[in-house]
PDB file of C-alpha atoms and ligand atoms in Angstrom:
ATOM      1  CA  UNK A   1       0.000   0.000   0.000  1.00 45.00           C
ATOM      2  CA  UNK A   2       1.377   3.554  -0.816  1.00 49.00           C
ATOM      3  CA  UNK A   3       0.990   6.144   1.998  1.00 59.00           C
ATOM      4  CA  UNK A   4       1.474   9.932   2.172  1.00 68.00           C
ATOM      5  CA  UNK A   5       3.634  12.070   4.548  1.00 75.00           C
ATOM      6  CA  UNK A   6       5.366   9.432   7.236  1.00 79.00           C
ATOM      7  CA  UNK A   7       4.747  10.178  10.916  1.00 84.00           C
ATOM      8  CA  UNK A   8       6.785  13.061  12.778  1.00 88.00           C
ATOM      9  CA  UNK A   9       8.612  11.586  15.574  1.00 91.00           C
ATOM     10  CA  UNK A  10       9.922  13.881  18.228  1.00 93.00           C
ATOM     11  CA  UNK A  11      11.711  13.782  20.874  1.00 95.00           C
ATOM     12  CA  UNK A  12       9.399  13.167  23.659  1.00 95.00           C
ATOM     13  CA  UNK A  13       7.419  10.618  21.471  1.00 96.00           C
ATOM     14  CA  UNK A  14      10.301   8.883  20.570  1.00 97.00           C
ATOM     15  CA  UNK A  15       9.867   5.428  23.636  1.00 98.00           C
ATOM     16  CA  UNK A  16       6.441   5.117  21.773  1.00 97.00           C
ATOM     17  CA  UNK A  17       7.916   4.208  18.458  1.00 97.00           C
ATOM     18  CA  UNK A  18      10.992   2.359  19.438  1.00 97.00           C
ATOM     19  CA  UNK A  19       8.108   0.425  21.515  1.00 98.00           C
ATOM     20  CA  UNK A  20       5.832  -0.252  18.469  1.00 98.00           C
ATOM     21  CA  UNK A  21       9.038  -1.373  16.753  1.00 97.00           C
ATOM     22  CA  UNK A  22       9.385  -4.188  18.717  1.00 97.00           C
ATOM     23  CA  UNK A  23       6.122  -5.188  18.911  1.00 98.00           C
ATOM     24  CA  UNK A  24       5.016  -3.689  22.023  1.00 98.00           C
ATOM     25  CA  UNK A  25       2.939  -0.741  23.749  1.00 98.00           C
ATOM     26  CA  UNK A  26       4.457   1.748  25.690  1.00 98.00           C
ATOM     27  CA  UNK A  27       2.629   4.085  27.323  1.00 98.00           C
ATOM     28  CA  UNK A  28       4.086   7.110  29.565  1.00 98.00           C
ATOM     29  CA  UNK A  29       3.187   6.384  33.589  1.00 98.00           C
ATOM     30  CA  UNK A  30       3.456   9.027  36.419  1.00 98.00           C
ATOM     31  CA  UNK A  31       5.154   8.370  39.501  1.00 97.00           C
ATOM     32  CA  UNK A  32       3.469  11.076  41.536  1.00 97.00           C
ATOM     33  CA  UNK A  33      -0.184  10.219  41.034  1.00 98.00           C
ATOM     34  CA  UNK A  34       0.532   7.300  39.437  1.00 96.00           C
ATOM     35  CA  UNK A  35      -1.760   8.147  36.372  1.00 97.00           C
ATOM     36  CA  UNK A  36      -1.185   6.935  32.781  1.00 98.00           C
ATOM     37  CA  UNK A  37      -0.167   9.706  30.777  1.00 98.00           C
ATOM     38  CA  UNK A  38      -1.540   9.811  26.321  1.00 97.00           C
ATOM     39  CA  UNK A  39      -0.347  11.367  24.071  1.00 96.00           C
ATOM     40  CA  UNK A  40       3.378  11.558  25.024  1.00 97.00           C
ATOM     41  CA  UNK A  41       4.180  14.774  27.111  1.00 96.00           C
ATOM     42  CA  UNK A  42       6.772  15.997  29.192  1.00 96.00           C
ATOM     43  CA  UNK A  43       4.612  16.335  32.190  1.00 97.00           C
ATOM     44  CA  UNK A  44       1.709  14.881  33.895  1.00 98.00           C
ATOM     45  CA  UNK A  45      -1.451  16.734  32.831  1.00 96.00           C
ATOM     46  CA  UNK A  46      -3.621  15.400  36.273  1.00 97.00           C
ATOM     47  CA  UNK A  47      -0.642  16.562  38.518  1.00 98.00           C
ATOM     48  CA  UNK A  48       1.864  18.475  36.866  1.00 97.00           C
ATOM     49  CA  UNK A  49       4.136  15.783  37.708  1.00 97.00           C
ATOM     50  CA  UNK A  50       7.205  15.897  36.051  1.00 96.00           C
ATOM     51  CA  UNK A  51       8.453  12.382  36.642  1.00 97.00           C
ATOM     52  CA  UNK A  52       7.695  10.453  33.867  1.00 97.00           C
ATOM     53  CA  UNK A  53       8.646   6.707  33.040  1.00 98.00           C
ATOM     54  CA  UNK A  54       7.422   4.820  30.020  1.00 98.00           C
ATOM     55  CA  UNK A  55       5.874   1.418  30.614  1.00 98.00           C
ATOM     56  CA  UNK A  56       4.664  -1.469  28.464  1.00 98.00           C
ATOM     57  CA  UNK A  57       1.372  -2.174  28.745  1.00 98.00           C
ATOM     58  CA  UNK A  58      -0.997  -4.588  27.535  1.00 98.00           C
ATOM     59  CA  UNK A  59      -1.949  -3.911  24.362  1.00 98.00           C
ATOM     60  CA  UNK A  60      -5.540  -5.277  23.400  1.00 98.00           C
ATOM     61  CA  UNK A  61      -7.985  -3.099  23.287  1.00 98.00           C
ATOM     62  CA  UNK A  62     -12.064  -2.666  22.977  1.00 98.00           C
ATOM     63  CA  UNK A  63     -13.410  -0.198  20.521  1.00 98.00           C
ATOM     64  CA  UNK A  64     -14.456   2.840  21.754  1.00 98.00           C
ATOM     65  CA  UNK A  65     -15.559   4.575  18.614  1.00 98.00           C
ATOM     66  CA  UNK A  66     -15.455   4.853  15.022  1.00 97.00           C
ATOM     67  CA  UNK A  67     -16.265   5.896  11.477  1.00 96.00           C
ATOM     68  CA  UNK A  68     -15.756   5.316   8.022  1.00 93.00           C
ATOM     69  CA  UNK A  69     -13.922   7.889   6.199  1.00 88.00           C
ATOM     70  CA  UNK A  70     -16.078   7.848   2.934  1.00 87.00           C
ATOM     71  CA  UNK A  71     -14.180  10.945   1.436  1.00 83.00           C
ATOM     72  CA  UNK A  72     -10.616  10.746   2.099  1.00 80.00           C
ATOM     73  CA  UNK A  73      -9.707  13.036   4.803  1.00 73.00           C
ATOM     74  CA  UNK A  74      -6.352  14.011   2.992  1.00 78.00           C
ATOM     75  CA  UNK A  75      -4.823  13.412  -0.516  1.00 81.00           C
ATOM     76  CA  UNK A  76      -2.145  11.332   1.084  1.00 77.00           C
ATOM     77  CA  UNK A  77      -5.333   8.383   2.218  1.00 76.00           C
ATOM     78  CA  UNK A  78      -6.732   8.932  -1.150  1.00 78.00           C
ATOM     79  CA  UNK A  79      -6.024   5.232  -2.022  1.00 78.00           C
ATOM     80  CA  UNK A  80      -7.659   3.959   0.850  1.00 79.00           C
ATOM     81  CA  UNK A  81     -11.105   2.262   0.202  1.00 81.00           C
ATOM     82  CA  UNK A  82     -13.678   2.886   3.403  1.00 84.00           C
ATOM     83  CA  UNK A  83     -10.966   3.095   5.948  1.00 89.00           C
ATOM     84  CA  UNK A  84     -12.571   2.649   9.652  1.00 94.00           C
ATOM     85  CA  UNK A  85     -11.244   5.334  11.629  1.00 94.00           C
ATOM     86  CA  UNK A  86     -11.075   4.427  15.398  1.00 97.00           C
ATOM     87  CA  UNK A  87      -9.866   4.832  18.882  1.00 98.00           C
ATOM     88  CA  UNK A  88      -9.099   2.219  20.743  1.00 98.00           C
ATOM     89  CA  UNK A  89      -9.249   1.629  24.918  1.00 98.00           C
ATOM     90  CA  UNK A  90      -6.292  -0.084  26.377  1.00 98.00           C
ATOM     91  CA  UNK A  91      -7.076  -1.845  29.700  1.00 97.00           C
ATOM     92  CA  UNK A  92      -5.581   0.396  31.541  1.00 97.00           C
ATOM     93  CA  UNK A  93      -8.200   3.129  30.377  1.00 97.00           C
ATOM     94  CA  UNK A  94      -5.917   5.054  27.702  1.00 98.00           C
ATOM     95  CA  UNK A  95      -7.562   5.583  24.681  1.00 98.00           C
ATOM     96  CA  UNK A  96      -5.698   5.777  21.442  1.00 98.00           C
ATOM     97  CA  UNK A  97      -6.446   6.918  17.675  1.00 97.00           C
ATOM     98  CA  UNK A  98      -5.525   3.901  15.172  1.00 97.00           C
ATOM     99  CA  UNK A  99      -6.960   2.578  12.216  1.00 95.00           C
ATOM    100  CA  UNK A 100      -8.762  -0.809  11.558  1.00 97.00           C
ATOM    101  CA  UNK A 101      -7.818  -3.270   9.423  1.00 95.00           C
ATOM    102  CA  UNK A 102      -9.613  -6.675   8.534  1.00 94.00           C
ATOM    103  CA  UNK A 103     -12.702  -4.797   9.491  1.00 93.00           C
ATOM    104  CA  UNK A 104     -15.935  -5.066   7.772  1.00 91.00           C
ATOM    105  CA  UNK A 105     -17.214  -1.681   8.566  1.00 90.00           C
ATOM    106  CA  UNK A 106     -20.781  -3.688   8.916  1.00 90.00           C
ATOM    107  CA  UNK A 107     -19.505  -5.419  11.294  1.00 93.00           C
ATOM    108  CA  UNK A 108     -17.926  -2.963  13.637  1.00 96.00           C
ATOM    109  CA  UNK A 109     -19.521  -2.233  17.024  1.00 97.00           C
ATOM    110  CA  UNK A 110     -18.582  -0.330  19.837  1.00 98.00           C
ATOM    111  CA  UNK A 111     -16.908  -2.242  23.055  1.00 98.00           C
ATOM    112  CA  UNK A 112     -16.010  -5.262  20.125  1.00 98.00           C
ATOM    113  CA  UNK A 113     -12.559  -6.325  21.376  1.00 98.00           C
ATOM    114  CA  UNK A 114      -9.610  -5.832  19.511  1.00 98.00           C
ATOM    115  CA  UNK A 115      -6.075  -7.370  18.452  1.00 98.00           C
ATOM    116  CA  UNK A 116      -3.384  -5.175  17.689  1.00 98.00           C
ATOM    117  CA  UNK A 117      -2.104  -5.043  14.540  1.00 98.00           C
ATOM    118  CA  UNK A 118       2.387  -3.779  13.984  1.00 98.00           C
ATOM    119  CA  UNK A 119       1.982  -2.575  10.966  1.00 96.00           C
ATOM    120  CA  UNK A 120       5.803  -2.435   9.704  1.00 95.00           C
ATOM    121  CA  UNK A 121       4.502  -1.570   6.104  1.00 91.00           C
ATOM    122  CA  UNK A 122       3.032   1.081   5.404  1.00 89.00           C
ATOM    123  CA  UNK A 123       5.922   3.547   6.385  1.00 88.00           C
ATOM    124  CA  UNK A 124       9.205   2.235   6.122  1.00 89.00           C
ATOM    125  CA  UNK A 125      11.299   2.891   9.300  1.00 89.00           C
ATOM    126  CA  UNK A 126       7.808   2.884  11.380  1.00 92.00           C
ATOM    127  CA  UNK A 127       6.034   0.664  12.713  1.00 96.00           C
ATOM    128  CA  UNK A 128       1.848   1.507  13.516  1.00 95.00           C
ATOM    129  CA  UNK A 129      -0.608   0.535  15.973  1.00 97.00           C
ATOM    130  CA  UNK A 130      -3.770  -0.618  14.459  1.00 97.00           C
ATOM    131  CA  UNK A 131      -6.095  -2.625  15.249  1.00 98.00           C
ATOM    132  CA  UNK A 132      -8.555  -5.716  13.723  1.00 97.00           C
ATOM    133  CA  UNK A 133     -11.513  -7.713  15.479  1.00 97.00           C
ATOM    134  CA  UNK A 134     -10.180  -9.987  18.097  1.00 96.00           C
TER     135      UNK A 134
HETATM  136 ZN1   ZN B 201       0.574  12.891  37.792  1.00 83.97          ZN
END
């Protein structure tokens, strides 16, 4: 599959990628509330906690919500058919934006569980997170 303009990785995003690289979730963790902490940051936004540690977390998921993207939201997905946009809730409450795949939009309900998908592919020198039916 072709794709468009490849992520932006910064700095403080960086754990996130190296973590999807090898095939695992990372997610940010404060140690002075102890709160999960998406997207990546350089600070707690519950606390203002500055103490940040990245830790890997399980990733399956349930669906939160969705839609199909019948016009393509940008000329870089033009050559995507129907894709179901998402976000998905990690166990541990964090909710992340991601992309199905495998996934009849028919089919798709809310609170369906997911599998994640490492999609090494589409962007050479990144790996994604999306998701399919469990
Ligand atoms: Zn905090």
């Amino acid at each position: 599959m072709s794709a468009g303009a490849p992520p932006v990785v910064t700095e403080i995003a960086r754990p996130w990628w190296d973590a999807l690289a090898r095939g695992e979730v990372a997610v940010q963790s404060c140690s002075s509330c102890a709160g999960w902490v998406f997207y990546p940051r350089p600070f707690c936004p519950s606390c203002g906690g500055r103490d940040l540690a990245w830790r890997t977390v399980d990733p399956a998921a349930t669906l939160y919500t969705w839609t199909v993207a019948e016009a393509p939201v940008s000329p870089h997905f033009a050559h995507l058919h129907r894709p179901v946009l998402a976000v998905a809730e990690l166990g541990i409450g964090v909710r992340v934006p991601t992309t199905l795949v495998h996934a009849d939009p028919d089919d798709v309900r809310i609170g369906m569980a997911l599998t994640p998908v490492f999609d090494a592919g589409t962007y050479p020198g990144f790996t994604l997170l999306r998701y399919r039916p469990a």
